[in-house]
Coordinates of C-alpha atoms and ligand atoms in Angstrom, one line a residue:
X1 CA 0.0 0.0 0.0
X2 CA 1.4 3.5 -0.6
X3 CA 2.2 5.7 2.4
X4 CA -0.6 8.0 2.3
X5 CA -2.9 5.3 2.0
X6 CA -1.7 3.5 4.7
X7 CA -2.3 6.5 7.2
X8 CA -5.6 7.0 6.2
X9 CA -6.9 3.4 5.8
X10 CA -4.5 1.7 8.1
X11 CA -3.9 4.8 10.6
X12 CA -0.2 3.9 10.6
X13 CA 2.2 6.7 9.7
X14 CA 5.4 4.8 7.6
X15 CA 7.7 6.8 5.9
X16 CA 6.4 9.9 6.7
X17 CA 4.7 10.6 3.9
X18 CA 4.5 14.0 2.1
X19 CA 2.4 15.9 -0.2
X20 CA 2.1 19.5 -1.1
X21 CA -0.7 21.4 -1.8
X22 CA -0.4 23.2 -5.2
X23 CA 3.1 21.3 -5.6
X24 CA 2.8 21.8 -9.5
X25 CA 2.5 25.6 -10.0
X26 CA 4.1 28.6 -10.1
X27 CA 7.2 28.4 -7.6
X28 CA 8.6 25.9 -10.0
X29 CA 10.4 27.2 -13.6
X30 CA 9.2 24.4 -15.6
X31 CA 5.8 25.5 -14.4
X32 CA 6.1 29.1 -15.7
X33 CA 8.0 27.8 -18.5
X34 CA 5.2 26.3 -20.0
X35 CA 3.0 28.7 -18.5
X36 CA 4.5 32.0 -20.9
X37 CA 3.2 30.0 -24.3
X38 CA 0.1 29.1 -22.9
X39 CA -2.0 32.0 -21.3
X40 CA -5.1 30.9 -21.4
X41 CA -5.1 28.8 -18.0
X42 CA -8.4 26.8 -18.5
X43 CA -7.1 25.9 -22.0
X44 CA -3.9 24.7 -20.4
X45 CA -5.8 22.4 -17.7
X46 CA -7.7 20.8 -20.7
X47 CA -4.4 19.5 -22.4
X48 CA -4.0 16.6 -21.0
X49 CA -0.6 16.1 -22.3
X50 CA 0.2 19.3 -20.8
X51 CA -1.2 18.9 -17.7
X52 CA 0.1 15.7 -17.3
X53 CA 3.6 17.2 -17.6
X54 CA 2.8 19.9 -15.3
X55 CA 1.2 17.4 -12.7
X56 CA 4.8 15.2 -12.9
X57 CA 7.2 18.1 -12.5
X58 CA 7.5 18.4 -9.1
X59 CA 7.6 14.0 -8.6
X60 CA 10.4 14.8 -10.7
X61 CA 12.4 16.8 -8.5
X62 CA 11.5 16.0 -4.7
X63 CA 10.5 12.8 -3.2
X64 CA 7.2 13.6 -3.0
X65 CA 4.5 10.7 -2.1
X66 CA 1.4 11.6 -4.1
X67 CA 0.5 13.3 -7.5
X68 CA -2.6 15.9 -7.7
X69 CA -3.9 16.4 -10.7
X70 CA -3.1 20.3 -12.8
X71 CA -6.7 21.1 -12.8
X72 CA -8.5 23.4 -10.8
X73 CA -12.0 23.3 -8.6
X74 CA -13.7 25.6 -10.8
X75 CA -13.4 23.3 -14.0
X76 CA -17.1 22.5 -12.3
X77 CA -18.3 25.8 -12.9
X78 CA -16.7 25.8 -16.5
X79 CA -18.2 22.3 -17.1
X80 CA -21.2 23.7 -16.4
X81 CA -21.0 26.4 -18.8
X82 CA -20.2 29.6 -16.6
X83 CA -17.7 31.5 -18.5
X84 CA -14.5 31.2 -16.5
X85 CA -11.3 32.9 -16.7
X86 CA -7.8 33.3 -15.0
X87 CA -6.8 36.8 -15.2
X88 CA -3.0 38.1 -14.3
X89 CA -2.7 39.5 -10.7
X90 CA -6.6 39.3 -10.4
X91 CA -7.6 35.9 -10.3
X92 CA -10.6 33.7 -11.1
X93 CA -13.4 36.2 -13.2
X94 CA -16.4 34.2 -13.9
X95 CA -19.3 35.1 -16.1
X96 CA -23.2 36.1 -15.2
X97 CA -25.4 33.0 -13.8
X98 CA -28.0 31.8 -16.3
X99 CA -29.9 28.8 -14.2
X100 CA -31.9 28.4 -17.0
X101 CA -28.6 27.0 -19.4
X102 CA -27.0 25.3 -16.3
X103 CA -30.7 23.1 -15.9
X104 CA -30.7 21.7 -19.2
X105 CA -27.3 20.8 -19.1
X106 CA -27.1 17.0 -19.2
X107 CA -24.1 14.7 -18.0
X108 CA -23.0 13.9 -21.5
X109 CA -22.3 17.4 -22.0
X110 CA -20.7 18.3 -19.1
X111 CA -18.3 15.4 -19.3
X112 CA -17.6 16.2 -22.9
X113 CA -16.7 19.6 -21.8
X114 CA -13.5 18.6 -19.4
X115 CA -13.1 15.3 -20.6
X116 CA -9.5 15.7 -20.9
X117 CA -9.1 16.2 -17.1
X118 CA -9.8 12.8 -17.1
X119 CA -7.8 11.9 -19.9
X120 CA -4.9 13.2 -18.0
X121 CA -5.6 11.6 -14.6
X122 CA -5.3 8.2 -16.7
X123 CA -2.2 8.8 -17.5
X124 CA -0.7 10.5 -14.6
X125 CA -1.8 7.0 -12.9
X126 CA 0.1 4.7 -15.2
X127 CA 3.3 7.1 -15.4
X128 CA 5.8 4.9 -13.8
X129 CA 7.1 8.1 -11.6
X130 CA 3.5 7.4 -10.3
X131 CA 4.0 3.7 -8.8
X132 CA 3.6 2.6 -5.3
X133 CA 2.2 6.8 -5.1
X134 CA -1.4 8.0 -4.8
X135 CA -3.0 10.1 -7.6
X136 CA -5.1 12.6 -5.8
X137 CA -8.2 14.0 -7.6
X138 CA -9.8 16.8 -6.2
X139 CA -13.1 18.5 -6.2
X140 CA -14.3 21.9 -4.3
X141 CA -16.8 21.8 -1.4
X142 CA -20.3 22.9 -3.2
X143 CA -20.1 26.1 -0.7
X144 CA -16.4 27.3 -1.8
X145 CA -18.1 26.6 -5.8
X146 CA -21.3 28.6 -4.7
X147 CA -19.3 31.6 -3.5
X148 CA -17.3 31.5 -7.1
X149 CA -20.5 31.3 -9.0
X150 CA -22.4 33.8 -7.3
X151 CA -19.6 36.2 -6.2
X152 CA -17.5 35.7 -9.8
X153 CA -14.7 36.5 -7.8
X154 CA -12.9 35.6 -5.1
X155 CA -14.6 37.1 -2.0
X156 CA -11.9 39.6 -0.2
X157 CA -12.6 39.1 3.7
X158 CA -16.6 38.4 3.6
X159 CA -19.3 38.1 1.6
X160 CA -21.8 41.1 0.0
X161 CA -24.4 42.1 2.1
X162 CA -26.8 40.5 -0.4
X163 CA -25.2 37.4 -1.1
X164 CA -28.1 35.2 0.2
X165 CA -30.9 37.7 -1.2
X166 CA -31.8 34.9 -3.8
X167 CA -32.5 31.7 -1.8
X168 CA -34.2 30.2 -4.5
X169 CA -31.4 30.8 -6.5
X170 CA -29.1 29.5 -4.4
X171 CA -31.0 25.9 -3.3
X172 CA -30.9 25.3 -7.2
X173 CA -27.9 25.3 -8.0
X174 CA -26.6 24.2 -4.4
X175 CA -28.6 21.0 -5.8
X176 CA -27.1 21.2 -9.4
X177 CA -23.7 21.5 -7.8
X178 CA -24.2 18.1 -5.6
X179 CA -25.4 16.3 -8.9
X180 CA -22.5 17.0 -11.3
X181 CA -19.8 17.9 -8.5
X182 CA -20.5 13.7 -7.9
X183 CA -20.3 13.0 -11.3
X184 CA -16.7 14.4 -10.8
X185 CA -15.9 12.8 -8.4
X186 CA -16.7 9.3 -10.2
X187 CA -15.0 10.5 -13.8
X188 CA -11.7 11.1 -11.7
X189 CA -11.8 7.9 -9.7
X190 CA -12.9 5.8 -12.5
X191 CA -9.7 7.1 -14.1
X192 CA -7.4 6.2 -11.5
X193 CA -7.5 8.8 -8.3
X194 CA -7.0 6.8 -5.7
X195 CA -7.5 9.7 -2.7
X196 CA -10.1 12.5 -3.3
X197 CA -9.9 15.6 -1.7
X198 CA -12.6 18.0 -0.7
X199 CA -11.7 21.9 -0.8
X200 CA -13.7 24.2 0.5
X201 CA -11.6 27.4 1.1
X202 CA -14.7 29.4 2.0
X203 CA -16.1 28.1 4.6
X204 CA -14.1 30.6 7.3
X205 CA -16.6 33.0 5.8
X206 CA -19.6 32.0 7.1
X207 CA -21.6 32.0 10.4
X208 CA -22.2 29.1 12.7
X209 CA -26.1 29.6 12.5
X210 CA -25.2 28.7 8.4
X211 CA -22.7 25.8 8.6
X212 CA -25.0 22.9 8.2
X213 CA -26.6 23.9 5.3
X214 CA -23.8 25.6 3.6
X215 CA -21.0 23.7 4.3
X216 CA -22.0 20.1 6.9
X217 CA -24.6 18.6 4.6
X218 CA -23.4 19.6 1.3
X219 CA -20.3 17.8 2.4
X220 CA -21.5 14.9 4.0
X221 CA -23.4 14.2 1.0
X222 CA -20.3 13.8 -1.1
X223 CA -17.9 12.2 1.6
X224 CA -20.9 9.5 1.6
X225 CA -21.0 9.4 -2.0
X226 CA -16.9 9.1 -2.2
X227 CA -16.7 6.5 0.1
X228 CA -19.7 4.1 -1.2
X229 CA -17.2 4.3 -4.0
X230 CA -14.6 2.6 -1.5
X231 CA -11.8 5.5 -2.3
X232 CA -10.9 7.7 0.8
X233 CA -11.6 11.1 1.4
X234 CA -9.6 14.2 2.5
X235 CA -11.7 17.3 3.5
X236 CA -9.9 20.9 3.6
X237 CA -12.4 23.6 5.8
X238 CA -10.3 26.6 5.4
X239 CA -10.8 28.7 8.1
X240 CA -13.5 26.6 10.0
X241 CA -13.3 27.3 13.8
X242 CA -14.6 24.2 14.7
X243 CA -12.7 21.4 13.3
X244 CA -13.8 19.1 16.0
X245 CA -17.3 19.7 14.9
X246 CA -16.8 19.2 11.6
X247 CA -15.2 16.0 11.8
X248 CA -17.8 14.7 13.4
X249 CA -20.8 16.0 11.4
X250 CA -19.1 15.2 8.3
X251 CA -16.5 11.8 8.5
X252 CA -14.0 12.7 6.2
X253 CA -11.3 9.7 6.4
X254 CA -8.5 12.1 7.0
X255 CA -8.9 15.8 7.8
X256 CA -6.5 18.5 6.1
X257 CA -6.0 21.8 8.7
X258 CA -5.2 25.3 7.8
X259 CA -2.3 27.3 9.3
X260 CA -4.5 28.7 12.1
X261 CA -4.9 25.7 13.6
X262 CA -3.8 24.7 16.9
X263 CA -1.6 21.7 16.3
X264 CA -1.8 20.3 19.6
X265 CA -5.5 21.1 20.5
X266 CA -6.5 19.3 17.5
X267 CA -4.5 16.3 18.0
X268 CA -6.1 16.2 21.4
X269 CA -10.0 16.6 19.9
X270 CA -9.5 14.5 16.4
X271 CA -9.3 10.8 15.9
X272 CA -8.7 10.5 12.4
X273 CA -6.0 10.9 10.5
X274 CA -4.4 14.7 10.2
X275 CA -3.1 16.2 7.3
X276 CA -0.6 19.6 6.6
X277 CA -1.2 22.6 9.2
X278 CA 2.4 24.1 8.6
X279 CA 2.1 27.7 7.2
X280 CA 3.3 28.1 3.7
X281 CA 5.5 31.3 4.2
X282 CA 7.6 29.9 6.5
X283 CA 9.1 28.3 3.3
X284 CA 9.6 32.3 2.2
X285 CA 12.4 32.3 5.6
X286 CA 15.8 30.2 6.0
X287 CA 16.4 26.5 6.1
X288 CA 16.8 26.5 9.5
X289 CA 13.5 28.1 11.1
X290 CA 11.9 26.0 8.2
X291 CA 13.4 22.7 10.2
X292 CA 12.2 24.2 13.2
X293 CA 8.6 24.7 12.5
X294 CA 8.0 21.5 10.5
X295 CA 9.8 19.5 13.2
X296 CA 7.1 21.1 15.6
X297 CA 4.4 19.1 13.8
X298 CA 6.5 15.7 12.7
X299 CA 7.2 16.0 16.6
X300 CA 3.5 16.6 17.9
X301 CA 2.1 14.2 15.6
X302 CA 4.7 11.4 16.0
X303 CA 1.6 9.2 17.4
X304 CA -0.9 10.4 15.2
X305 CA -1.7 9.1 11.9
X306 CA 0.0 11.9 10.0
X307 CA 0.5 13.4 6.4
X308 CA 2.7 15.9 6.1
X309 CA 1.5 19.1 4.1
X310 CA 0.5 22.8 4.9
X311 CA -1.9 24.6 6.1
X312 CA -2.6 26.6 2.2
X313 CA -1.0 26.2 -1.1
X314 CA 2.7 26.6 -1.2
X315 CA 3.4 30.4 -2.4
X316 CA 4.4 31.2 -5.8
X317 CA 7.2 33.4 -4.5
X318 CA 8.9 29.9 -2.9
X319 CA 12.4 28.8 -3.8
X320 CA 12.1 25.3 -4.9
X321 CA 15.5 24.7 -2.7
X322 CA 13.4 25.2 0.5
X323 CA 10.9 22.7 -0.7
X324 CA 13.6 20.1 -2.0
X325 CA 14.8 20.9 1.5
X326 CA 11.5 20.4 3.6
X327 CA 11.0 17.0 1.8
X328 CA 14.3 15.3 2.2
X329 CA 13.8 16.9 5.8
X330 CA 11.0 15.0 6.5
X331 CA 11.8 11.7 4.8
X332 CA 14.7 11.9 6.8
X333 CA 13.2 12.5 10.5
Ligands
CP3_401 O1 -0.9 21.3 -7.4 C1 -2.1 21.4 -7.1 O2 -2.5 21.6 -5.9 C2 -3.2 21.0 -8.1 C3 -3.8 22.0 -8.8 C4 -4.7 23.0 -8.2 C5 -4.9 24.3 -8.7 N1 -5.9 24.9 -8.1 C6 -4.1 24.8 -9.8 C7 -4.0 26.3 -10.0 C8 -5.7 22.8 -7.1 C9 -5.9 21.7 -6.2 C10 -6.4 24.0 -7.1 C11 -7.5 24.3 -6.1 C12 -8.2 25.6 -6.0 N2 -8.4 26.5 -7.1 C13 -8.7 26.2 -4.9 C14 -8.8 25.5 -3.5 C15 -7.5 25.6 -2.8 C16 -7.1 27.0 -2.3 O3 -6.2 27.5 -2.9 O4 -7.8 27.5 -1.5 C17 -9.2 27.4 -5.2 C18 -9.9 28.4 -4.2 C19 -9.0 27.6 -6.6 C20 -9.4 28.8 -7.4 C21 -8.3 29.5 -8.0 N3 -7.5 29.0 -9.0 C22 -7.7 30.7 -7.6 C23 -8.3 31.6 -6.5 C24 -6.7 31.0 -8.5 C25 -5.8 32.2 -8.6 C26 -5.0 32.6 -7.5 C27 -3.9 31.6 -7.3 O5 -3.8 31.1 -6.1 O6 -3.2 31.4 -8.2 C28 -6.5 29.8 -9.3 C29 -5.5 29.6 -10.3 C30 -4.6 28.4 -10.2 N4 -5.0 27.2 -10.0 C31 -3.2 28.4 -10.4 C32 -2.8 27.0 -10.3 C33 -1.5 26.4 -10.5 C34 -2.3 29.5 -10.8 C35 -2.5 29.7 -12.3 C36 -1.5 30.6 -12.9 O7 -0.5 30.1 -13.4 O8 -1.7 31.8 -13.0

């Protein structure tokens, strides 16, 4: 069994294993290489020979335990035909809502649409850099897609004051997001994803009084649907207050933390398997405070089923000596 498997289904930590969110991206050369000739970014995601590449660099150059797919959560939105772009120092920019369009749409279609994602997840799984490693497909948390579909950008610190104004709305394509966000799921792991993870980077936005129907039973419904599917499932509440809670509520196999996160509280409230918590910029210091810090959580969760990570997506500023560095570091503890 590969290490990452074997902490979440066995709860035995061997190996330490390691992943990195957003390992292929920006920090790396190869990355931007390929990047400069292809500008539009959704176009990019949908070549799967491309994206294949681009999902391989980084297994390339650290010892790294899993792959993650070069895709992105709003591929879902796209699929279901919201215009969505990438634009420089901005960000995600997605089109006007028409419910209308998105309630025809059919399964066929949307599969057509980002077929190649799956195309590529194929063969990322039979590269050979891939063996005895987990392919990790991903999906985001129906809330995190909501706030992208209704907001068209990325929210700043909270949500407009009229954000829920349209509950109808909202309930409609919360259940259109549930169908097809499953459908997904099942495209990736009928191509090989072995792990899948859940990302819902919004839901530090939003009241208690809202969590279970924004963010608890959208979830649950797809960690149900993931594991009836007998694949394991990693859920990533940014920003959540209440991880305890949310474990609970929603059984994710393994639960990823964010940088706010009280390592040691949490070991003491969670049973399952933890994953990442280190913050991403301490990679943007020196090799010696980053052995420091990601010591601190190797050490507090030497008997704790454990996959090393961060709390966010490694920054784009990051030298990829620091992360050769933190990888060997680990390996070698
Ligand atoms: O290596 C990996 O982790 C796999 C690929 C991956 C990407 N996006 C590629 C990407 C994954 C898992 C994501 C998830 C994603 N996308 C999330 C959830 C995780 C998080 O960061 O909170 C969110 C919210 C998005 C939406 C998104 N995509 C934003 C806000 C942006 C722009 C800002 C940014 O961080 O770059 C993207 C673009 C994006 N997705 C890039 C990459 C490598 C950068 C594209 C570029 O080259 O300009």
């Amino acid at each position: 069994m590969s290490p990452i498997s074997e902490v979440i289904v066995n709860k035995q930590t061997k190996n330490n294993p390691i992943w990195i969110m957003r390992q292929a991206g920006r920090y790396l050369p190869e990355f931007r290489e390929i990047r400069k000739n292809n500008p539009d970014f959704i176009k990019l995601c949908l070549n799967q020979n491309l994206s294949t590449e681009i999902t391989l660099q980084p297994l390339k150059r650290f010892e790294l335990d899993a792959a993650i797919i070069f895709s992105d959560i709003l591929m879902v939105p796209y699929g279901l035909n919201q215009k969505v772009e990438f634009k420089k120092n901005f960000g995600p920019s997605l089109g006007d809502l028409n419910l209308s369009k998105i309630s025809e749409l059919t399964e066929e279609d949307f599969v057509k649409k980002i077929n190649q994602v799956y195309e590529a997840i194929k063969l990322v799984s039979s590269n050979q850099l891939v063996k005895n490693k987990d392919t990790i497909g991903f999906v985001g948390a129906p809330w995190t897609l909501l706030v992208y579909m209704i907001n068209k950008h990325s929210p700043k610190l909270k949500l407009a004051n009229n954000f829920f104004s349209d509950e109808l709305l909202i309930n409609e394509i919360l259940k259109i997001l549930d169908k097809f966000i499953k459908i997904h799921i099942k495209n990736q792991i009928d191509s090989g994803a072995k792990i899948i993870q859940i990302f819902d980077s919004w839901a530090g936005l939003l009241n208690k009084d809202k969590l279970d129907k924004y963010v608890y039973d959208p979830t649950l419904s797809l960690v149900e649907f993931t594991k009836s599917l007998n694949v394991p499932v990693i859920c990533f509440p940014r920003g959540i207050k209440d991880y305890k809670k949310y474990s609970e509520y929603v059984k994710p196999d393994a639960i990823c933390i964010d940088y706010e996160v009280d390592p040691v509280q949490i070991k003491k409230e969670i049973k399952i398997p933890i994953q990442g918590g280190m913050d991403p910029k301490i990679l943007l210091t020196d090799k010696e405070n980053l052995k420091k810090e990601a010591k601190k959580y190797l050490d507090i969760f030497k008997d704790h089923p454990y996959i090393f990570n961060l709390g966010h997506g490694v920054l784009p500023e990051t030298d990829p000596n620091m992360m050769d560095y933190l990888v060997k570091m680990v390996k070698d503890y």
